[in-house]
XYZ file of C-alpha atoms in Angstrom:
677
model
C -72.568 137.586 198.565
C -76.301 137.407 197.773
C -77.669 134.912 195.280
C -80.207 136.312 192.874
C -82.649 134.413 190.704
C -84.012 135.177 187.286
C -86.643 133.376 185.162
C -86.834 133.495 181.378
C -90.345 132.521 180.337
C -90.102 131.252 176.785
C -86.760 130.173 175.270
C -87.037 130.892 171.578
C -84.693 133.398 169.859
C -85.830 136.322 172.123
C -85.241 134.352 175.283
C -81.935 133.189 173.913
C -80.822 136.801 173.380
C -81.704 137.542 177.007
C -79.725 134.558 178.235
C -76.722 135.472 176.053
C -76.720 139.015 177.547
C -77.079 137.636 181.098
C -74.083 135.379 180.525
C -71.992 138.292 179.224
C -72.901 140.699 182.012
C -72.798 138.108 184.820
C -69.198 137.356 183.954
C -68.203 140.969 184.298
C -70.059 141.319 187.648
C -69.046 138.011 189.243
C -72.518 137.575 190.668
C -74.079 134.471 192.210
C -77.131 133.841 189.992
C -79.733 131.074 189.516
C -81.408 131.099 186.055
C -84.652 129.284 185.481
C -85.650 128.577 181.879
C -89.338 127.751 181.345
C -89.743 126.120 177.973
C -91.617 122.883 177.150
C -89.469 122.212 174.082
C -85.790 122.597 173.288
C -84.160 125.858 174.275
C -83.213 128.127 171.373
C -85.210 127.068 168.303
C -88.611 128.354 169.368
C -90.876 128.115 166.298
C -87.950 126.905 164.160
C -88.077 123.236 165.042
C -84.961 121.163 164.287
C -87.052 118.217 163.126
C -88.925 119.574 160.035
C -88.551 118.924 156.330
C -85.829 120.774 154.460
C -88.299 122.122 151.879
C -89.392 124.703 154.500
C -87.037 127.689 154.076
C -86.201 130.839 156.000
C -87.014 133.960 154.026
C -83.770 135.837 154.760
C -80.427 135.065 153.142
C -78.656 132.999 155.782
C -75.472 135.108 155.879
C -77.611 137.959 157.251
C -78.837 135.901 160.280
C -77.035 135.614 163.580
C -77.893 135.251 167.288
C -75.070 137.357 168.554
C -74.246 141.050 168.971
C -72.155 142.776 166.354
C -68.703 143.883 167.446
C -68.990 147.162 169.304
C -72.825 147.106 169.472
C -72.804 146.238 173.218
C -70.439 147.037 176.046
C -69.925 143.430 177.228
C -68.792 141.117 174.486
C -70.321 137.632 174.166
C -68.797 134.807 176.201
C -68.648 132.322 173.360
C -68.036 132.028 169.594
C -70.328 134.150 167.488
C -70.663 132.768 163.933
C -73.556 133.766 161.642
C -75.928 131.099 160.473
C -73.953 130.629 157.248
C -70.592 130.499 159.033
C -71.922 127.953 161.532
C -73.359 125.749 158.748
C -70.033 125.720 157.005
C -68.155 124.971 160.194
C -70.590 122.133 160.901
C -69.779 120.523 157.578
C -73.036 121.271 155.779
C -72.960 121.372 152.001
C -75.651 121.856 149.424
C -76.567 118.687 147.547
C -79.213 119.519 144.965
C -81.907 121.355 146.835
C -80.974 119.900 150.226
C -78.221 120.425 152.802
C -76.233 117.608 154.375
C -73.089 116.972 156.360
C -71.284 115.211 153.545
C -67.591 116.220 153.310
C -66.538 116.526 149.680
C -70.086 116.103 148.280
C -72.208 118.740 146.682
C -71.137 122.381 146.730
C -70.154 124.798 149.429
C -72.752 127.021 151.070
C -72.595 130.549 149.637
C -73.413 133.945 151.118
C -76.577 133.944 149.016
C -78.134 130.678 150.219
C -81.545 130.590 151.840
C -81.167 127.695 154.242
C -83.893 125.387 155.573
C -85.572 126.359 158.805
C -84.457 123.064 160.301
C -80.850 124.274 160.025
C -81.839 127.591 161.633
C -83.405 125.576 164.487
C -80.219 123.509 164.811
C -78.141 126.706 164.862
C -80.302 128.249 167.551
C -80.051 125.065 169.625
C -76.292 125.065 169.191
C -76.099 128.741 170.228
C -78.045 127.954 173.404
C -75.611 125.126 174.254
C -72.625 127.409 173.647
C -74.019 130.149 175.875
C -75.016 127.668 178.595
C -71.590 126.066 178.615
C -69.884 129.446 178.868
C -71.825 130.671 181.902
C -69.380 131.901 184.600
C -68.790 130.149 187.854
C -71.455 130.896 190.384
C -74.295 130.797 187.854
C -76.652 127.818 187.765
C -79.036 126.996 184.916
C -82.282 124.946 185.224
C -84.513 124.089 182.308
C -88.152 123.323 183.272
C -89.756 121.385 180.434
C -93.279 122.434 181.268
C -95.689 125.148 180.230
C -96.357 128.078 182.542
C -100.059 128.504 183.451
C -99.993 131.324 185.967
C -97.838 134.206 187.165
C -98.171 136.555 190.122
C -96.141 138.888 192.335
C -95.396 137.702 195.849
C -95.676 139.898 198.934
C -91.874 139.776 199.272
C -91.514 141.348 195.775
C -90.534 138.176 193.913
C -92.398 136.653 191.027
C -94.010 133.257 191.150
C -94.620 131.180 187.997
C -96.890 128.167 188.303
C -96.168 125.348 185.848
C -98.373 122.519 184.670
C -98.766 120.097 187.533
C -98.666 122.834 190.184
C -94.932 123.328 190.651
C -94.011 126.970 191.318
C -90.788 128.686 190.327
C -89.857 131.756 192.385
C -87.448 134.435 191.190
C -86.328 137.979 191.831
C -86.538 138.969 188.168
C -88.471 137.679 185.162
C -88.343 138.089 181.396
C -91.519 137.424 179.406
C -90.403 136.179 175.934
C -93.146 133.747 175.065
C -93.201 134.279 171.280
C -96.072 133.419 168.996
C -99.488 132.452 170.336
C -102.932 131.425 169.114
C -106.187 133.273 169.360
C -109.500 131.687 170.151
C -111.529 131.077 166.947
C -113.511 134.009 165.626
C -117.194 133.715 164.866
C -116.352 133.167 161.202
C -113.783 130.532 162.038
C -116.243 128.707 164.263
C -118.891 128.833 161.533
C -116.529 127.440 158.875
C -115.295 124.729 161.231
C -118.822 123.697 162.229
C -119.865 123.429 158.595
C -116.998 120.992 157.941
C -117.788 119.001 161.083
C -121.490 118.765 160.306
C -121.140 117.971 156.554
C -118.074 115.715 156.490
C -120.430 112.648 156.324
C -121.691 113.869 152.970
C -118.224 114.895 151.603
C -115.322 112.905 153.052
C -112.859 115.432 151.638
C -114.458 118.393 153.496
C -112.104 120.043 156.040
C -111.251 123.376 157.596
C -107.608 123.912 158.682
C -107.390 127.004 160.826
C -103.838 126.438 162.099
C -101.280 125.117 159.603
C -98.461 124.648 162.156
C -97.404 121.984 162.782
C -97.706 121.058 159.146
C -98.762 117.588 160.260
C -102.210 119.241 160.276
C -102.185 118.827 156.484
C -101.559 115.039 156.470
C -105.217 114.106 156.175
C -105.695 116.083 152.909
C -106.005 113.550 150.102
C -104.900 113.941 146.464
C -108.470 114.100 145.270
C -109.301 117.159 147.414
C -109.772 120.679 146.028
C -107.781 122.868 148.434
C -107.940 126.656 148.788
C -104.992 128.241 150.582
C -106.135 131.533 152.103
C -103.163 133.851 152.129
C -100.295 134.291 149.700
C -97.499 135.109 152.117
C -94.694 133.093 153.696
C -97.012 130.616 155.451
C -98.761 129.928 152.142
C -95.420 128.976 150.639
C -94.868 126.496 153.482
C -98.290 124.918 152.787
C -97.578 124.772 149.027
C -94.190 123.117 149.650
C -95.671 120.595 152.025
C -98.465 119.590 149.620
C -96.152 119.349 146.566
C -92.522 118.505 147.338
C -93.661 117.021 150.624
C -95.895 114.683 148.598
C -93.025 113.489 146.385
C -93.062 116.073 143.596
C -89.763 117.432 142.236
C -88.678 120.838 140.890
C -86.123 120.553 138.080
C -83.872 123.501 137.210
C -84.236 124.429 133.541
C -81.136 125.277 131.397
C -80.283 128.770 130.471
C -81.688 130.390 133.577
C -85.283 129.654 132.510
C -86.476 128.898 136.047
C -87.761 125.531 137.177
C -90.272 122.942 136.002
C -92.361 120.770 138.248
C -92.687 116.987 137.975
C -95.815 115.891 139.909
C -95.923 112.735 141.926
C -99.638 112.271 141.514
C -100.251 112.613 145.288
C -100.738 116.351 145.239
C -104.222 117.745 145.911
C -105.727 120.277 143.523
C -104.513 123.679 144.849
C -105.695 127.230 144.510
C -104.811 130.500 146.218
C -107.050 133.221 147.564
C -106.722 136.360 149.700
C -107.939 139.924 149.883
C -105.683 140.954 146.955
C -104.946 137.476 145.567
C -101.443 138.684 144.698
C -98.193 136.931 145.675
C -95.512 138.453 147.857
C -92.737 139.918 145.710
C -89.619 137.783 145.673
C -86.475 139.104 147.377
C -83.933 140.395 144.890
C -80.624 138.606 144.696
C -78.601 140.146 147.504
C -75.928 142.515 146.178
C -75.425 144.411 149.433
C -73.291 141.983 151.305
C -73.735 141.329 155.040
C -74.318 144.884 156.264
C -74.831 146.977 153.151
C -77.941 149.134 153.009
C -79.196 152.341 151.513
C -78.365 155.406 153.610
C -81.536 157.484 153.553
C -81.626 161.146 152.570
C -85.199 161.961 153.549
C -86.744 159.326 155.823
C -84.357 159.782 158.697
C -84.669 159.921 162.538
C -83.958 163.647 162.441
C -86.691 164.219 159.861
C -89.219 162.296 161.941
C -88.286 164.246 165.074
C -88.682 167.521 163.127
C -92.175 166.403 162.086
C -93.045 165.658 165.707
C -91.960 169.162 166.783
C -94.074 170.686 164.050
C -97.074 168.487 165.064
C -96.704 169.581 168.699
C -96.554 173.232 167.721
C -99.463 173.101 165.295
C -101.730 170.439 166.779
C -100.691 170.158 170.395
C -99.636 166.497 170.013
C -96.405 164.751 168.925
C -98.424 162.024 167.265
C -98.068 161.837 163.489
C -100.334 160.910 160.617
C -98.630 158.315 158.391
C -100.330 159.439 155.136
C -99.774 163.108 155.690
C -96.390 163.205 157.514
C -94.375 160.007 156.838
C -95.567 158.531 153.589
C -94.322 161.515 151.511
C -90.833 161.024 152.893
C -90.899 157.292 152.188
C -92.143 157.888 148.656
C -89.417 160.451 148.048
C -86.800 157.999 149.300
C -88.058 155.195 147.129
C -88.449 157.384 144.103
C -84.900 158.757 144.427
C -83.462 155.250 144.698
C -85.501 154.108 141.710
C -84.477 157.086 139.558
C -80.838 156.971 140.516
C -80.621 153.188 140.014
C -82.283 153.496 136.609
C -79.829 156.224 135.617
C -76.769 154.431 136.992
C -77.517 151.090 135.394
C -78.794 152.500 132.090
C -81.692 150.070 132.423
C -83.445 149.389 129.125
C -87.130 150.322 128.811
C -87.902 146.595 128.648
C -86.628 146.206 132.163
C -88.163 149.466 133.204
C -91.564 148.168 132.153
C -91.464 145.497 134.878
C -90.339 148.194 137.295
C -93.196 150.468 136.377
C -95.561 149.093 138.927
C -95.682 145.705 137.250
C -98.447 147.317 135.296
C -98.866 144.501 132.812
C -101.632 144.947 130.313
C -102.545 141.338 129.711
C -105.040 142.014 126.975
C -102.622 144.046 124.845
C -99.551 142.115 126.022
C -97.528 145.222 126.907
C -96.819 147.430 129.900
C -98.384 150.747 130.726
C -97.085 153.180 128.145
C -96.888 156.237 130.416
C -94.820 154.426 132.995
C -92.590 152.981 130.286
C -92.012 156.337 128.657
C -91.195 157.863 132.014
C -88.649 155.158 132.779
C -87.085 155.397 129.329
C -86.767 159.228 129.761
C -85.045 158.835 133.123
C -82.700 156.159 131.746
C -81.777 158.257 128.719
C -80.874 161.188 130.947
C -78.205 158.971 132.607
C -77.813 161.400 135.495
C -78.250 160.410 139.142
C -80.599 163.008 140.580
C -79.163 165.366 143.175
C -80.634 164.185 146.534
C -80.606 167.757 147.883
C -82.927 169.062 145.169
C -84.770 165.984 144.087
C -88.554 166.227 144.324
C -90.734 163.377 143.024
C -92.944 164.327 140.094
C -96.399 162.931 139.397
C -95.023 159.963 137.502
C -92.689 159.119 140.414
C -95.626 159.258 142.834
C -97.646 156.976 140.539
C -94.785 154.592 140.243
C -94.350 154.146 143.994
C -98.122 153.798 144.425
C -98.180 151.073 141.829
C -95.392 149.219 143.722
C -97.263 149.279 146.970
C -100.732 148.782 145.526
C -100.590 147.088 142.100
C -104.357 146.456 142.037
C -105.456 149.969 142.996
C -108.131 151.237 140.526
C -107.596 148.103 138.426
C -110.580 145.998 137.457
C -110.753 142.672 135.659
C -113.464 141.666 133.226
C -113.249 137.972 134.071
C -111.236 135.232 135.698
C -109.133 134.635 132.542
C -107.994 138.269 132.497
C -107.020 138.136 136.195
C -105.269 134.800 135.796
C -103.179 136.220 132.956
C -102.336 139.251 135.042
C -101.302 137.038 137.934
C -98.823 135.051 135.750
C -97.406 138.140 134.070
C -96.923 139.808 137.438
C -94.925 136.793 138.607
C -92.740 136.798 135.482
C -91.992 140.515 135.812
C -91.207 140.160 139.497
C -88.813 137.299 138.845
C -87.047 139.381 136.178
C -86.542 142.169 138.700
C -85.444 139.749 141.504
C -82.801 138.167 139.269
C -81.376 141.594 138.523
C -80.681 142.051 142.248
C -81.446 144.469 145.056
C -78.870 147.032 143.839
C -79.076 146.770 140.048
C -82.826 146.392 139.681
C -84.476 149.806 140.009
C -87.620 148.157 141.342
C -85.930 145.924 143.932
C -83.565 148.707 144.973
C -86.573 150.951 145.579
C -88.570 148.420 147.537
C -85.550 147.356 149.550
C -85.546 150.881 150.951
C -88.442 149.786 153.116
C -86.211 147.124 154.695
C -83.241 149.492 155.074
C -85.233 152.166 156.970
C -87.093 149.728 159.217
C -85.538 151.027 162.454
C -86.676 154.539 161.657
C -90.137 153.280 160.797
C -90.246 151.405 164.074
C -89.295 154.554 166.057
C -91.937 156.561 164.175
C -94.778 154.068 164.996
C -93.997 152.686 168.425
C -95.439 153.797 171.768
C -98.278 155.737 170.122
C -96.139 157.561 167.578
C -99.129 157.651 165.191
C -102.564 158.950 165.878
C -105.016 156.134 166.672
C -106.776 156.425 163.316
C -103.519 156.520 161.400
C -102.139 153.581 163.378
C -105.159 151.512 162.523
C -104.891 152.416 158.833
C -101.161 151.759 158.772
C -101.527 148.224 160.151
C -104.562 147.431 157.915
C -103.338 148.980 154.681
C -99.667 149.878 154.612
C -98.116 147.163 156.747
C -99.431 144.356 154.485
C -98.215 146.290 151.436
C -94.758 146.765 152.887
C -94.540 143.097 153.831
C -95.611 142.084 150.312
C -93.071 144.202 148.427
C -90.055 144.166 150.789
C -90.200 141.070 153.063
C -91.199 138.353 150.644
C -89.823 134.828 149.926
C -86.623 133.807 148.204
C -86.963 134.203 144.457
C -86.884 130.435 144.244
C -90.362 130.330 145.785
C -91.906 132.485 143.054
C -90.153 130.402 140.390
C -91.777 127.325 141.964
C -95.169 129.038 142.095
C -94.974 129.810 138.395
C -93.872 126.156 137.659
C -96.822 124.823 139.659
C -99.218 127.033 137.697
C -97.662 125.741 134.405
C -97.983 122.162 135.626
C -101.642 122.629 136.548
C -101.035 121.704 140.217
C -102.120 125.200 141.165
C -104.990 126.925 139.364
C -106.199 130.444 139.858
C -109.968 130.173 140.284
C -110.682 133.383 142.212
C -109.550 136.954 142.220
C -109.307 140.032 144.477
C -111.833 140.424 147.239
C -113.065 136.856 146.954
C -115.337 135.491 149.686
C -115.820 132.022 151.137
C -119.383 130.760 151.157
C -120.924 127.367 151.833
C -123.045 125.076 149.682
C -125.347 122.990 151.866
C -126.506 120.836 148.997
C -123.094 119.785 147.737
C -121.379 119.945 151.110
C -118.526 122.170 149.876
C -117.118 125.566 150.465
C -117.510 128.003 147.534
C -115.003 130.662 146.435
C -116.906 133.594 145.024
C -115.402 136.587 143.145
C -117.102 139.463 141.423
C -115.626 140.406 138.043
C -116.704 143.034 135.539
C -118.583 140.507 133.382
C -120.186 138.581 136.219
C -119.611 136.449 139.329
C -117.307 133.450 139.392
C -118.175 130.665 141.853
C -115.909 127.656 142.324
C -116.388 124.757 144.811
C -113.590 123.658 147.166
C -113.336 120.868 149.697
C -110.619 122.126 152.049
C -109.988 125.640 153.279
C -106.511 126.230 154.792
C -105.881 129.431 156.658
C -102.200 130.212 155.895
C -101.381 133.019 158.293
C -100.145 133.399 161.854
C -102.359 134.853 164.535
C -101.498 138.293 165.885
C -101.192 138.452 169.642
C -104.372 139.833 171.222
C -104.227 139.209 174.982
C -107.958 139.163 175.542
C -108.586 136.454 172.909
C -105.299 134.507 173.358
C -105.763 130.787 174.052
C -102.962 130.734 176.618
C -103.972 130.058 180.190
C -100.969 132.008 181.335
C -102.075 135.111 179.459
C -105.684 134.811 180.759
C -104.444 134.501 184.351
C -102.063 137.445 184.047
C -104.943 139.557 182.774
C -107.234 138.411 185.644
C -104.541 139.261 188.206
C -104.077 142.725 186.673
C -100.382 142.038 186.123
C -100.643 143.063 182.420
C -103.148 144.996 180.321
C -103.758 145.189 176.566
C -101.978 148.018 174.752
C -104.239 150.795 173.434
C -103.304 153.729 171.334
C -106.255 155.897 172.269
C -109.283 153.727 171.383
C -107.328 151.472 168.988
C -105.932 148.140 170.106
C -103.232 147.035 167.660
C -102.470 143.973 169.799
C -99.930 143.073 172.473
C -99.590 144.154 176.068
C -98.636 147.624 177.202
C -95.106 148.332 178.309
C -93.289 151.499 179.312
C -90.151 152.821 177.629
C -88.041 150.399 179.722
C -89.990 147.402 178.303
C -91.662 146.700 181.647
C -95.336 145.654 181.551
C -97.935 148.021 182.949
C -100.433 146.693 185.438
C -104.145 147.373 185.298
C -103.477 150.417 187.451
C -100.837 151.731 185.021
C -97.808 150.962 187.223
C -94.772 149.223 185.725
C -93.735 145.866 187.100
C -90.179 146.835 188.224
C -88.786 143.297 188.164
C -90.453 142.061 184.945
C -89.531 142.799 181.327
C -91.482 141.795 178.192
C -89.727 141.422 174.857
C -90.707 140.260 171.342
C -94.060 139.122 170.181
C -95.984 139.769 173.426
C -95.406 143.535 172.849
C -96.111 143.613 169.131
C -98.508 146.491 169.100
C -96.723 148.889 171.406
C -93.675 147.923 169.409
C -93.581 147.213 165.644
C -91.938 144.313 163.724
C -90.476 142.535 166.730
C -89.832 139.151 165.055
C -86.792 139.985 162.879
C -83.658 138.070 163.889
C -80.352 139.935 164.408
C -77.991 140.630 161.501
C -74.220 140.358 161.604
C -72.233 143.592 161.731
C -75.329 145.628 162.576
C -76.900 147.105 165.721
C -79.890 144.790 165.661
C -83.038 145.585 167.628
C -83.371 142.126 169.262
C -79.877 142.293 170.751
C -80.180 145.910 171.880
C -83.490 145.327 173.527
C -82.098 142.351 175.425
C -78.940 144.236 176.444
C -80.880 147.254 177.677
C -83.238 145.161 179.788
C -80.601 142.846 181.230
C -78.408 145.882 182.085
C -81.422 147.367 183.915
C -81.860 144.149 185.857
C -78.239 144.055 186.974
C -78.484 147.697 187.970
C -81.228 146.734 190.459
C -79.169 143.937 192.004
C -76.760 146.080 194.029
C -79.458 147.312 196.426
C -82.299 144.935 195.636
C -84.048 144.099 199.009
C -83.569 140.403 199.777
C -86.573 139.380 201.876
C -86.105 135.640 201.765
C -82.751 133.965 201.458
C -84.219 130.590 200.527
C -83.947 129.837 196.832
C -87.376 128.254 196.539
C -88.797 128.696 200.064
C -92.580 128.578 200.252
C -94.179 131.942 200.981
C -97.518 132.759 202.557
C -99.051 132.933 199.077
C -97.612 129.661 197.749
C -99.758 126.551 197.592
C -99.211 123.949 200.275
C -99.527 121.224 197.611
C -96.578 122.360 195.466
C -94.421 119.294 194.669
C -90.723 119.242 195.465
C -88.208 120.160 192.734
C -87.193 116.493 192.452
C -90.682 115.688 191.251
C -90.530 118.028 188.305
C -89.202 116.926 184.913
C -86.386 119.365 184.174
C -82.733 119.400 183.105
C -80.050 121.161 185.039
C -76.859 122.237 183.208
């Protein structure tokens, strides 16, 4: 029987899903297989390092995280135990002690289905899952972990792939999976300018610093307590930075009695923090989960059938199946969200006071009350106490305005000065927390915004592989994608409680507003945050600028030597939807990269972040009891690989025999640091 070889390049969660599927299918086929894992770190965790502080949290309730297929989702069942993250943590003896989690039998309290666990525990779970899968590999399958980075990849004349590692060692294989995860882009001109200013003027201001990459968070160690720090971005990475510079510096959050949130006790070692971004508005907190493990809204309007009908209409009227998000898809999404809002309001009999926070968070700080039109509309709906008929429901003007205000709270809103905006910021946080505590079923606002999470698979199918026109695709990623992330994929509600507590404690101060810019002051050797308000311009000096966001993957500006070499060899090409490059490399419908000439690489598959652009929202982990995208992608690609094996031409029986294209200086396998299981 022939031996085949396969390489998985990158062993974070995506690579782990591929390995899990290979293990399951290899057992059913009884194949002789050599698996090479190329990963400089531990296999499984990827970006979720095991050794990191517990104040860094995942942003999904842990009971909705798994690394394994749901029962019945795939043909071949897993070859090992398949607990969710929460079930694994309980089985491992973890219990919650205060705000931390420890293996202390009898201490603290049991982990609940609603806990948001530290990312270190997620990393430990992923490492455990890898060990379980590796240990359950069938006889005849070998596994080799190469703890080095890949720097080059090419196709051999005999059809196999060759991956060159640091030091020159080359790994040959019949099949390859590209699952390299997050990357980093080369600095932009603006980044380079800001960094050079800090470098040139640090002798005049010892606190001056530009932090372009926050991970690892050790990059923040040099920031002293006397520094004025601006965190650019208010998303999930910003919460990591805030936690590291507060709790990570010895501060403590104390839960207040009566459900009044938390208060912050400073240590005195925190720097002076502020937040800035295009909107300068926090991500909305996730509502308390009331849907269980697999509960979700079943859509009436934004459905796969509806999207397909729109494509047929577009083809008939415009000669193309591409859609325009604003014209074709957004009305369906708005109708879905408005129906859920209206039906939740009617079902729960929500009081106008609660409805005010739901009405776009339209807090009038000067008058101290919410927008009267939105409040009256919510009160009218609540008093009707009738769930609207989904077959006849059509959003009215107030419904449309409500959904618009959820997605874009600052649209057509102006602030006279910094004080007015700062008050709006705090009131928005308080209203959001009120909604989040009501839950993602009982809060009309959280139920409506959770629709965006529940219909994600349909949204993916509508956007991917050029599903939108180039202009609409660009606008969606620049305008709607950030809004969807902000309202539906935010942090645990604990994070926004902490943000409010830090504002109350004076550790964080809002000193800028929407559309602020970063300038430099040569004389004082500082950066300057500048915001235009109705009554004038606000300028505030800062010493440290921290960019709290992850880089999107753009192959032509990626720092990776591997990516650059693959581009030079024509093995991959950037994905373009017409003239628009949303990022990522181009793949066909089978997830196989297209070469410069447009031909698919028949023995290579690319999954996850490298194809974010052609695909959409690739970084979500699988959920228990659901047909999750990450698992289905891996199963489809691994199944395709095994389908090729029956008649795959074997041109060289040697497992790592040198070919005519291999370097004569390649070291022997015994010279390479790796671990064989």
